[in-house]
mmCIF file of C-alpha atoms in Angstrom:
data_model
loop_
_atom_site.group_PDB
_atom_site.id
_atom_site.type_symbol
_atom_site.label_atom_id
_atom_site.label_comp_id
_atom_site.label_asym_id
_atom_site.label_seq_id
_atom_site.Cartn_x
_atom_site.Cartn_y
_atom_site.Cartn_z
ATOM 1 C CA ALA A 1 -34.560 6.951 3.914
ATOM 2 C CA TRP A 2 -31.519 7.966 1.915
ATOM 3 C CA ASP A 3 -30.564 5.384 -0.710
ATOM 4 C CA MET A 4 -26.922 4.987 -1.677
ATOM 5 C CA PRO A 5 -26.397 5.380 -5.450
ATOM 6 C CA GLU A 6 -25.313 2.331 -7.398
ATOM 7 C CA PRO A 7 -21.498 2.098 -7.491
ATOM 8 C CA PRO A 8 -19.674 1.803 -10.811
ATOM 9 C CA GLU A 9 -18.643 -1.664 -11.907
ATOM 10 C CA GLY A 10 -15.594 -2.924 -10.112
ATOM 11 C CA GLU A 11 -12.506 -4.831 -11.138
ATOM 12 C CA GLU A 12 -12.800 -8.282 -12.689
ATOM 13 C CA ALA A 13 -10.092 -10.908 -12.362
ATOM 14 C CA ASN A 14 -9.410 -14.522 -13.275
ATOM 15 C CA LEU A 15 -8.086 -16.462 -10.292
ATOM 16 C CA SER A 16 -6.611 -19.943 -10.061
ATOM 17 C CA THR A 17 -6.864 -22.473 -7.229
ATOM 18 C CA SER A 18 -4.462 -25.023 -5.816
ATOM 19 C CA GLY A 19 -6.542 -27.769 -7.451
ATOM 20 C CA GLY A 20 -5.758 -26.458 -10.921
ATOM 21 C CA GLY A 21 -9.144 -24.838 -11.472
ATOM 22 C CA ASN A 22 -9.928 -21.304 -12.553
ATOM 23 C CA PHE A 23 -12.800 -18.973 -11.758
ATOM 24 C CA GLN A 24 -13.795 -15.382 -12.502
ATOM 25 C CA ILE A 25 -14.734 -12.852 -9.847
ATOM 26 C CA ARG A 26 -15.944 -9.255 -9.932
ATOM 27 C CA MET A 27 -15.974 -7.025 -6.858
ATOM 28 C CA PRO A 28 -17.753 -3.653 -6.577
ATOM 29 C CA VAL A 29 -15.794 -0.446 -6.164
ATOM 30 C CA LEU A 30 -15.065 0.381 -2.526
ATOM 31 C CA ARG A 31 -16.737 3.500 -1.131
ATOM 32 C CA ALA A 32 -15.350 5.223 1.949
ATOM 33 C CA PHE A 33 -17.264 7.459 4.388
ATOM 34 C CA GLU A 34 -20.646 7.088 2.689
ATOM 35 C CA PRO A 35 -23.547 7.755 5.097
ATOM 36 C CA GLY A 36 -25.052 4.479 6.251
ATOM 37 C CA LEU A 37 -28.616 3.583 7.190
ATOM 38 C CA ARG A 38 -29.287 2.835 10.869
ATOM 39 C CA ALA A 39 -32.679 2.162 12.440
ATOM 40 C CA GLY A 40 -34.001 1.139 15.854
ATOM 41 C CA ALA A 41 -37.491 0.450 17.203
ATOM 42 C CA LEU A 42 -38.722 2.638 20.081
ATOM 43 C CA PRO A 43 -40.987 1.090 22.768
ATOM 44 C CA ASP A 44 -44.042 3.012 21.492
ATOM 45 C CA GLY A 45 -43.758 1.553 17.975
ATOM 46 C CA ARG A 46 -42.007 4.493 16.336
ATOM 47 C CA ILE A 47 -38.683 4.069 14.546
ATOM 48 C CA ALA A 48 -35.495 6.090 15.006
ATOM 49 C CA VAL A 49 -33.642 6.425 11.691
ATOM 50 C CA VAL A 50 -30.195 7.767 10.801
ATOM 51 C CA ASP A 51 -29.529 8.333 7.081
ATOM 52 C CA SER A 52 -27.600 11.596 7.025
ATOM 53 C CA VAL A 53 -24.020 12.817 7.071
ATOM 54 C CA GLY A 54 -24.910 15.198 9.919
ATOM 55 C CA TYR A 55 -26.075 14.591 13.487
ATOM 56 C CA ARG A 56 -29.702 14.085 12.544
ATOM 57 C CA ILE A 57 -32.040 11.343 13.797
ATOM 58 C CA LYS A 58 -35.499 11.088 12.246
ATOM 59 C CA VAL A 59 -38.346 9.708 14.359
ATOM 60 C CA VAL A 60 -40.871 7.948 12.105
ATOM 61 C CA ASP A 61 -44.369 6.912 13.202
ATOM 62 C CA GLU A 62 -46.212 3.691 12.309
ATOM 63 C CA ALA A 63 -47.687 5.347 9.205
ATOM 64 C CA GLY A 64 -44.212 6.150 7.872
ATOM 65 C CA ALA A 65 -44.350 9.893 8.532
ATOM 66 C CA VAL A 66 -41.431 11.803 10.069
ATOM 67 C CA VAL A 67 -42.851 13.233 13.308
ATOM 68 C CA ASP A 68 -39.647 14.610 14.844
ATOM 69 C CA VAL A 69 -35.997 15.241 14.031
ATOM 70 C CA LEU A 70 -33.356 15.095 16.765
ATOM 71 C CA GLU A 71 -30.251 17.131 15.965
ATOM 72 C CA ARG A 72 -27.030 18.369 17.521
ATOM 73 C CA PRO A 73 -24.866 21.135 16.002
ATOM 74 C CA ILE A 74 -21.858 18.947 15.198
ATOM 75 C CA THR A 75 -20.223 19.614 11.826
ATOM 76 C CA PRO A 76 -19.066 16.664 9.689
ATOM 77 C CA ILE A 77 -15.328 16.449 9.021
ATOM 78 C CA GLU A 78 -14.298 17.361 5.480
ATOM 79 C CA VAL A 79 -12.429 14.558 3.700
ATOM 80 C CA THR A 80 -9.032 15.921 2.684
ATOM 81 C CA SER A 81 -6.305 14.271 0.615
ATOM 82 C CA GLY A 82 -4.504 13.493 3.893
ATOM 83 C CA ILE A 83 -7.555 11.701 5.265
ATOM 84 C CA GLU A 84 -7.923 9.753 2.016
ATOM 85 C CA GLU A 85 -4.327 8.565 2.225
ATOM 86 C CA ALA A 86 -4.678 7.662 5.911
ATOM 87 C CA GLU A 87 -7.777 5.577 5.130
ATOM 88 C CA ARG A 88 -5.990 3.740 2.320
ATOM 89 C CA GLU A 89 -3.044 2.993 4.628
ATOM 90 C CA ARG A 90 -5.408 1.766 7.361
ATOM 91 C CA ARG A 91 -7.216 -0.626 5.036
ATOM 92 C CA ILE A 92 -4.006 -1.949 3.482
ATOM 93 C CA ALA A 93 -2.636 -2.579 6.982
ATOM 94 C CA GLU A 94 -5.783 -4.597 7.754
ATOM 95 C CA LEU A 95 -5.254 -6.622 4.574
ATOM 96 C CA GLU A 96 -1.636 -7.334 5.485
ATOM 97 C CA GLU A 97 -2.637 -8.481 8.964
ATOM 98 C CA GLY A 98 -5.027 -10.987 7.419
ATOM 99 C CA GLU A 99 -2.640 -12.359 4.807
ATOM 100 C CA GLY A 100 -1.287 -15.029 7.126
ATOM 101 C CA GLY A 101 -4.213 -17.312 6.319
ATOM 102 C CA ALA A 102 -4.964 -18.756 2.900
ATOM 103 C CA THR A 103 -8.140 -17.827 1.054
ATOM 104 C CA ARG A 104 -10.199 -20.933 0.272
ATOM 105 C CA VAL A 105 -12.953 -21.565 -2.246
ATOM 106 C CA ILE A 106 -15.654 -24.123 -1.414
ATOM 107 C CA ALA A 107 -17.573 -25.620 -4.342
ATOM 108 C CA ILE A 108 -20.566 -27.938 -3.971
ATOM 109 C CA GLY A 109 -21.664 -29.982 -6.974
ATOM 110 C CA GLY A 110 -23.061 -33.350 -7.956
ATOM 111 C CA GLY A 111 -19.839 -35.049 -6.998
ATOM 112 C CA GLY A 112 -19.764 -33.592 -3.489
ATOM 113 C CA MET A 113 -17.840 -30.703 -1.954
ATOM 114 C CA THR A 114 -14.358 -29.573 -2.965
ATOM 115 C CA SER A 115 -12.061 -27.079 -1.251
ATOM 116 C CA ASN A 116 -9.115 -25.309 -2.867
ATOM 117 C CA THR A 117 -6.714 -22.531 -1.945
ATOM 118 C CA VAL A 118 -6.807 -19.379 -4.082
ATOM 119 C CA GLY A 119 -3.552 -17.986 -5.441
ATOM 120 C CA GLY A 120 -2.077 -14.554 -4.767
ATOM 121 C CA GLY A 121 -4.322 -12.866 -7.306
ATOM 122 C CA MET A 122 -7.003 -12.338 -4.660
ATOM 123 C CA SER A 123 -4.620 -10.303 -2.485
ATOM 124 C CA ASP A 124 -3.597 -8.144 -5.456
ATOM 125 C CA MET A 125 -7.241 -7.565 -6.338
ATOM 126 C CA MET A 126 -8.085 -6.462 -2.799
ATOM 127 C CA ARG A 127 -5.164 -4.028 -2.767
ATOM 128 C CA ASN A 128 -6.237 -2.574 -6.111
ATOM 129 C CA ARG A 129 -9.745 -2.011 -4.711
ATOM 130 C CA VAL A 130 -8.293 -0.035 -1.809
ATOM 131 C CA GLU A 131 -6.042 2.034 -4.072
ATOM 132 C CA SER A 132 -8.944 2.960 -6.379
ATOM 133 C CA MET A 133 -11.758 3.376 -3.831
ATOM 134 C CA LEU A 134 -14.094 6.369 -3.949
ATOM 135 C CA PHE A 135 -14.434 8.887 -1.119
ATOM 136 C CA ALA A 136 -17.398 10.896 0.077
ATOM 137 C CA ASP A 137 -16.888 14.615 0.652
ATOM 138 C CA GLU A 138 -17.380 14.354 4.437
ATOM 139 C CA ILE A 139 -17.086 11.802 7.248
ATOM 140 C CA PRO A 140 -20.582 11.198 8.685
ATOM 141 C CA VAL A 141 -20.929 12.436 12.257
ATOM 142 C CA ILE A 142 -22.838 9.308 13.342
ATOM 143 C CA GLN A 143 -20.988 6.015 12.980
ATOM 144 C CA ASP A 144 -23.619 3.751 14.550
ATOM 145 C CA MET A 145 -26.948 3.923 16.403
ATOM 146 C CA ILE A 146 -29.104 1.542 18.451
ATOM 147 C CA VAL A 147 -32.175 1.813 20.709
ATOM 148 C CA ASP A 148 -32.251 0.004 24.068
ATOM 149 C CA PRO A 149 -35.335 -1.506 25.772
ATOM 150 C CA LEU A 150 -35.838 1.691 27.809
ATOM 151 C CA GLY A 151 -36.163 3.745 24.638
ATOM 152 C CA ARG A 152 -32.814 5.458 24.993
ATOM 153 C CA ILE A 153 -30.985 6.113 21.724
ATOM 154 C CA TRP A 154 -27.292 5.235 21.748
ATOM 155 C CA VAL A 155 -25.461 7.346 19.160
ATOM 156 C CA GLN A 156 -21.840 6.429 18.448
ATOM 157 C CA ARG A 157 -20.015 9.331 16.826
ATOM 158 C CA SER A 158 -17.092 9.084 14.425
ATOM 159 C CA GLY A 159 -13.646 10.066 15.618
ATOM 160 C CA GLY A 160 -11.430 12.704 14.098
ATOM 161 C CA ALA A 161 -9.382 10.268 11.983
ATOM 162 C CA PRO A 162 -10.092 7.168 9.860
ATOM 163 C CA GLY A 163 -10.791 4.117 12.019
ATOM 164 C CA GLU A 164 -10.906 6.215 15.193
ATOM 165 C CA ALA A 165 -13.949 5.871 17.438
ATOM 166 C CA GLY A 166 -15.662 8.878 18.959
ATOM 167 C CA PRO A 167 -17.813 9.203 22.085
ATOM 168 C CA THR A 168 -21.245 7.572 22.416
ATOM 169 C CA ASP A 169 -24.177 9.864 23.253
ATOM 170 C CA LEU A 170 -27.309 8.738 25.079
ATOM 171 C CA ILE A 171 -30.464 10.685 24.235
ATOM 172 C CA THR A 172 -34.200 10.153 24.694
ATOM 173 C CA ALA A 173 -36.772 9.909 21.911
ATOM 174 C CA ASP A 174 -37.888 13.486 22.671
ATOM 175 C CA GLY A 175 -34.345 14.783 22.210
ATOM 176 C CA ARG A 176 -33.262 15.070 25.855
ATOM 177 C CA TYR A 177 -29.486 14.638 26.147
ATOM 178 C CA LEU A 178 -28.534 12.204 28.944
ATOM 179 C CA GLY A 179 -24.753 12.303 28.594
ATOM 180 C CA SER A 180 -21.851 10.813 26.665
ATOM 181 C CA ILE A 181 -19.612 7.781 27.146
ATOM 182 C CA PRO A 182 -15.944 8.568 26.309
ATOM 183 C CA ALA A 183 -14.400 7.060 23.181
ATOM 184 C CA ASP A 184 -12.304 4.678 25.271
ATOM 185 C CA GLY A 185 -15.327 3.538 27.306
ATOM 186 C CA LEU A 186 -18.262 1.238 26.613
ATOM 187 C CA ARG A 187 -19.133 0.893 22.926
ATOM 188 C CA ILE A 188 -22.581 0.183 21.470
ATOM 189 C CA PRO A 189 -23.523 -3.377 22.524
ATOM 190 C CA GLN A 190 -24.364 -6.176 20.119
ATOM 191 C CA ALA A 191 -27.698 -6.679 21.913
ATOM 192 C CA PHE A 192 -29.586 -5.754 25.084
ATOM 193 C CA GLY A 193 -31.076 -8.207 27.555
ATOM 194 C CA PRO A 194 -33.263 -7.906 30.653
ATOM 195 C CA ASP A 195 -32.199 -6.313 33.942
ATOM 196 C CA GLY A 196 -29.458 -4.171 32.414
ATOM 197 C CA LEU A 197 -27.628 -7.021 30.676
ATOM 198 C CA ILE A 198 -25.819 -6.413 27.406
ATOM 199 C CA VAL A 199 -23.965 -8.592 24.892
ATOM 200 C CA ARG A 200 -20.658 -7.468 23.393
ATOM 201 C CA ARG A 201 -18.824 -9.157 20.504
ATOM 202 C CA GLU A 202 -15.050 -9.349 20.455
ATOM 203 C CA VAL A 203 -12.748 -10.881 17.832
ATOM 204 C CA ASP A 204 -9.297 -12.226 18.727
ATOM 205 C CA GLU A 205 -6.129 -12.257 16.642
ATOM 206 C CA PHE A 206 -7.329 -15.414 14.856
ATOM 207 C CA ASP A 207 -10.655 -13.774 13.870
ATOM 208 C CA VAL A 208 -12.532 -16.003 16.309
ATOM 209 C CA PRO A 209 -15.581 -14.149 17.694
ATOM 210 C CA THR A 210 -16.585 -14.277 21.360
ATOM 211 C CA LEU A 211 -19.861 -13.028 22.851
ATOM 212 C CA ILE A 212 -19.482 -11.472 26.312
ATOM 213 C CA VAL A 213 -22.479 -10.897 28.590
ATOM 214 C CA GLU A 214 -22.126 -8.010 31.047
ATOM 215 C CA ARG A 215 -24.311 -5.822 33.212
ATOM 216 C CA LEU A 216 -24.461 -2.106 32.488
ATOM 217 C CA PRO A 217 -22.936 0.188 35.145
ATOM 218 C CA ALA A 218 -25.495 1.643 37.550
ATOM 219 C CA ASP A 219 -25.061 5.176 36.204
ATOM 220 C CA ILE A 220 -26.064 3.922 32.717
ATOM 221 C CA GLY A 221 -28.517 1.091 33.368
#
């Protein structure tokens, strides 16, 4: 599978806590739109793997050999200066939404556990990471991929803009296209259960996660 190159060293900062302590932290450089690595086990023991910027799914057998490649002629979106700026604005907006809560540092030592609030330096550091992040040349066509118990491959495509979801394709391991779920429809589940059950994960405005168990619609399950 494709292996992401090592990023350059990131920014280092000295931060203080509400308890009067200081600590040093280094964060790696942010990378946007790099192709990820997705894999899912098929019922016959083969593995479906996504490691490309294009719409390309490798089917790997138990010996590690690529025995098939499933492709669709969908061209990746070129990353322009406008897209770069939109992605920076999106990530900064996410940071600002999360700035209502204080960042805390938990330290465990011989004297027990201590908890302190970190000063504003953490927020500045996160903003600097966004401003200086690196961009790939193209937005990968495939955003996520999973295989369900029936061997169907769920392929979630990227949308046309940063942070925008695209449709989700359902295909078989031999490349037969079953259809697509619209971008505003069902997303890739967190997990699959028996009898058409799925688990979805949602996060509320307080970042509290909830797992929701549902049954797939009849035309999908």
